CSV table of C-alpha atoms in Angstrom, one decimal:
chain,number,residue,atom,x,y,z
A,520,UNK,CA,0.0,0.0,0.0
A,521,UNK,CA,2.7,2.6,1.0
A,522,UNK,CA,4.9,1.0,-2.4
A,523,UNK,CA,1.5,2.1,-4.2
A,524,UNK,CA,1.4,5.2,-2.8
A,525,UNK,CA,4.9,6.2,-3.4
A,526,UNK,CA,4.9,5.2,-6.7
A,527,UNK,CA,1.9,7.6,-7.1
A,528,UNK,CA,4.1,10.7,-5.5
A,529,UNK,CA,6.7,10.4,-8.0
A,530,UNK,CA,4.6,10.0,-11.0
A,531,UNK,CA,2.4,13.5,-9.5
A,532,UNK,CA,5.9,15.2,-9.4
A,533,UNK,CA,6.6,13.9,-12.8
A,534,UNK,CA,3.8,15.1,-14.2
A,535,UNK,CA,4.1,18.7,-12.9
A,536,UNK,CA,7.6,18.9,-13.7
A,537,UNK,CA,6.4,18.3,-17.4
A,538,UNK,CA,3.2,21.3,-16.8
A,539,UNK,CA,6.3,23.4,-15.7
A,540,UNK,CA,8.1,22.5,-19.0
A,541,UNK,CA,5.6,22.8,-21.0
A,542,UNK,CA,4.1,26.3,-19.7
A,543,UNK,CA,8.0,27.9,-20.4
A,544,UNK,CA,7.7,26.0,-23.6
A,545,UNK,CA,4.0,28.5,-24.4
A,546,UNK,CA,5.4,31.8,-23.0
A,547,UNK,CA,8.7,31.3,-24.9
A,548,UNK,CA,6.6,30.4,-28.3
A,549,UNK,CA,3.9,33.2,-27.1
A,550,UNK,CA,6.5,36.0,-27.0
A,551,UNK,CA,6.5,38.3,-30.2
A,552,UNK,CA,3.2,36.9,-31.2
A,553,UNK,CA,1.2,39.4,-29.7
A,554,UNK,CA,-2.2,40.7,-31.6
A,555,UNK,CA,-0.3,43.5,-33.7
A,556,UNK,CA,-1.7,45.4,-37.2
A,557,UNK,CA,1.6,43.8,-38.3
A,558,UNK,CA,1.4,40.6,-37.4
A,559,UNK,CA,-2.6,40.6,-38.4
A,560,UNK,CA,-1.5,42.2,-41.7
A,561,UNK,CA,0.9,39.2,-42.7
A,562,UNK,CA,-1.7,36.0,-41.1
A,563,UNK,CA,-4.3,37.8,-43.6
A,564,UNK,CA,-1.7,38.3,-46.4
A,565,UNK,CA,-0.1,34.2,-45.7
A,566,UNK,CA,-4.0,33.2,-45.6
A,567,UNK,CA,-4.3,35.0,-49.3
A,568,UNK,CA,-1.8,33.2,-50.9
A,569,UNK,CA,-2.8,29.5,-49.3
A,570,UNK,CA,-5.9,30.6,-51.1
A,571,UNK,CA,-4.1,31.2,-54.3
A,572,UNK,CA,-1.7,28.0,-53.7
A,573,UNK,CA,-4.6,25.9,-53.8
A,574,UNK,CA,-6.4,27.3,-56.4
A,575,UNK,CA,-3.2,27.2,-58.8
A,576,UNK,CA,-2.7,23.5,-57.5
A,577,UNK,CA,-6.7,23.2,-58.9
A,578,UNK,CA,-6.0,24.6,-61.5
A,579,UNK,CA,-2.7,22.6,-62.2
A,580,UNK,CA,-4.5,20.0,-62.3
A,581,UNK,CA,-7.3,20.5,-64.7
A,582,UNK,CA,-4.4,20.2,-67.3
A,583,UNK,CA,-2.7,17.1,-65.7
A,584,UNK,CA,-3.8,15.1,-68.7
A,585,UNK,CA,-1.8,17.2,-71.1
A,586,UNK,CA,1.6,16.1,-69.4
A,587,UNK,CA,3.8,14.8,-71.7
A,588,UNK,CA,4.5,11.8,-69.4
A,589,UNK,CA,0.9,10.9,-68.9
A,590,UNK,CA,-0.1,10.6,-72.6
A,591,UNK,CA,2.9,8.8,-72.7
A,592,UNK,CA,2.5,6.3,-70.1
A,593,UNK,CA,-1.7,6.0,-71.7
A,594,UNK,CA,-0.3,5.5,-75.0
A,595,UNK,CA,1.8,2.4,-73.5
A,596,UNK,CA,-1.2,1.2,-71.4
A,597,UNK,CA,-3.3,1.4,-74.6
A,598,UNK,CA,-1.1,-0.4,-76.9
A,599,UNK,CA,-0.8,-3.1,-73.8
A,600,UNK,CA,-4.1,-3.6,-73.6
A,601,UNK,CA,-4.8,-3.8,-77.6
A,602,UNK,CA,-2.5,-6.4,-77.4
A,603,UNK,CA,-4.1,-8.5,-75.0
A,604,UNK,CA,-7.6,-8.1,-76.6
A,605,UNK,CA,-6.1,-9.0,-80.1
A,606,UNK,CA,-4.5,-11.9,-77.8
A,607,UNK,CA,-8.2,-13.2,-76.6
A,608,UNK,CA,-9.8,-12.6,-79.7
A,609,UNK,CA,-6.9,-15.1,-81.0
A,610,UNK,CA,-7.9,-17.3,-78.4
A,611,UNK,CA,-11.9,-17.5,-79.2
A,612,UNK,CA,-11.0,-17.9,-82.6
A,613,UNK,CA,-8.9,-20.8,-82.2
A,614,UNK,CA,-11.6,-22.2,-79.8
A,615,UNK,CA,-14.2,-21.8,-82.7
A,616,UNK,CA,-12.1,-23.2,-85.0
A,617,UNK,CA,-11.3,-26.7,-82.7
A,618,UNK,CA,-15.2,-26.9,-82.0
A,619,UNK,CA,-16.2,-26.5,-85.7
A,620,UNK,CA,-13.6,-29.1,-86.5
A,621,UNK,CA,-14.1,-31.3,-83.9
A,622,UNK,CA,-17.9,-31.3,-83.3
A,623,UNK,CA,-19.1,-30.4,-86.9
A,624,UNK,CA,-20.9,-27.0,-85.7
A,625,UNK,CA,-21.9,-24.2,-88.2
A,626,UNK,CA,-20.0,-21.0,-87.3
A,627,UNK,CA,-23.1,-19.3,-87.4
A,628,UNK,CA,-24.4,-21.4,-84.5
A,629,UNK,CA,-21.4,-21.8,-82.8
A,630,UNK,CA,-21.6,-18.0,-82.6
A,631,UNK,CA,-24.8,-17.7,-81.4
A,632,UNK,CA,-24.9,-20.7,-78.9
A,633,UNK,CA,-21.8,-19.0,-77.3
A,634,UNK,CA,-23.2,-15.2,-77.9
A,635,UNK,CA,-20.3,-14.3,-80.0
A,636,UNK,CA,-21.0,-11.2,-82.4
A,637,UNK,CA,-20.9,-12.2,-86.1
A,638,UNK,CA,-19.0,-9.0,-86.5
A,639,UNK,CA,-15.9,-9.8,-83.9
A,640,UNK,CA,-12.5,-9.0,-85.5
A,641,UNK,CA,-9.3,-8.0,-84.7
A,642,UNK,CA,-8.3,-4.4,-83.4
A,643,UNK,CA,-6.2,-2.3,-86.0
């Protein structure tokens, strides 16, 4: 009980040691930042150009799809993914082709038993 309490003493005296600290710690930051026309002047003035930060940042981004790199890396991703739909197209032709062959089935009802659009081709 008195090992409790002890304990307890120390961490109290801990804990106002750190309120001491940390009450320096606000006068020192608090000094020079008294209300002043100056000092209200430039918050106003820093609040102004956040405003105009963001809005360029907006307005930076309206043309993001412009950049250069972008259409780049799209123009990779695009001719990526042509080539894998030319790749499965391949591939359902190939199927057709085996089930015509193997089970003597019209292409026309192949196509239509498997919902396959008469007009499916190849991408340029």
């Amino acid at each position: 009980k008195r090992n409790k309490l002890a304990r307890t003493r120390e961490a109290l005296e801990t804990y106002r040691k750190k309120r001491k600290l940390l009450e320096e710690n606000i006068a020192k930051m608090s000094a020079g930042r008294e209300d002043s026309e100056r000092r209200t002047r430039l918050l106003s003035d820093l609040s102004e150009r956040q405003q105009r930060h963001a809005a360029l940042r907006k307005e930076l981004q309206a043309y993001h799809d412009c950049d250069p790199a972008v259409l780049q890396e799209k123009a990779e991703v695009t001719a990526a993914l042509k080539d894998a739909t030319n790749r499965w197209t391949d591939n359902v032709f190939s199927v057709k082709s085996w089930c015509k062959n193997k089970f003597s089935i019209e292409e026309r009802v192949l196509n239509k038993q498997f919902d396959i659009p008469e007009d499916m081709d190849y991408l340029a």
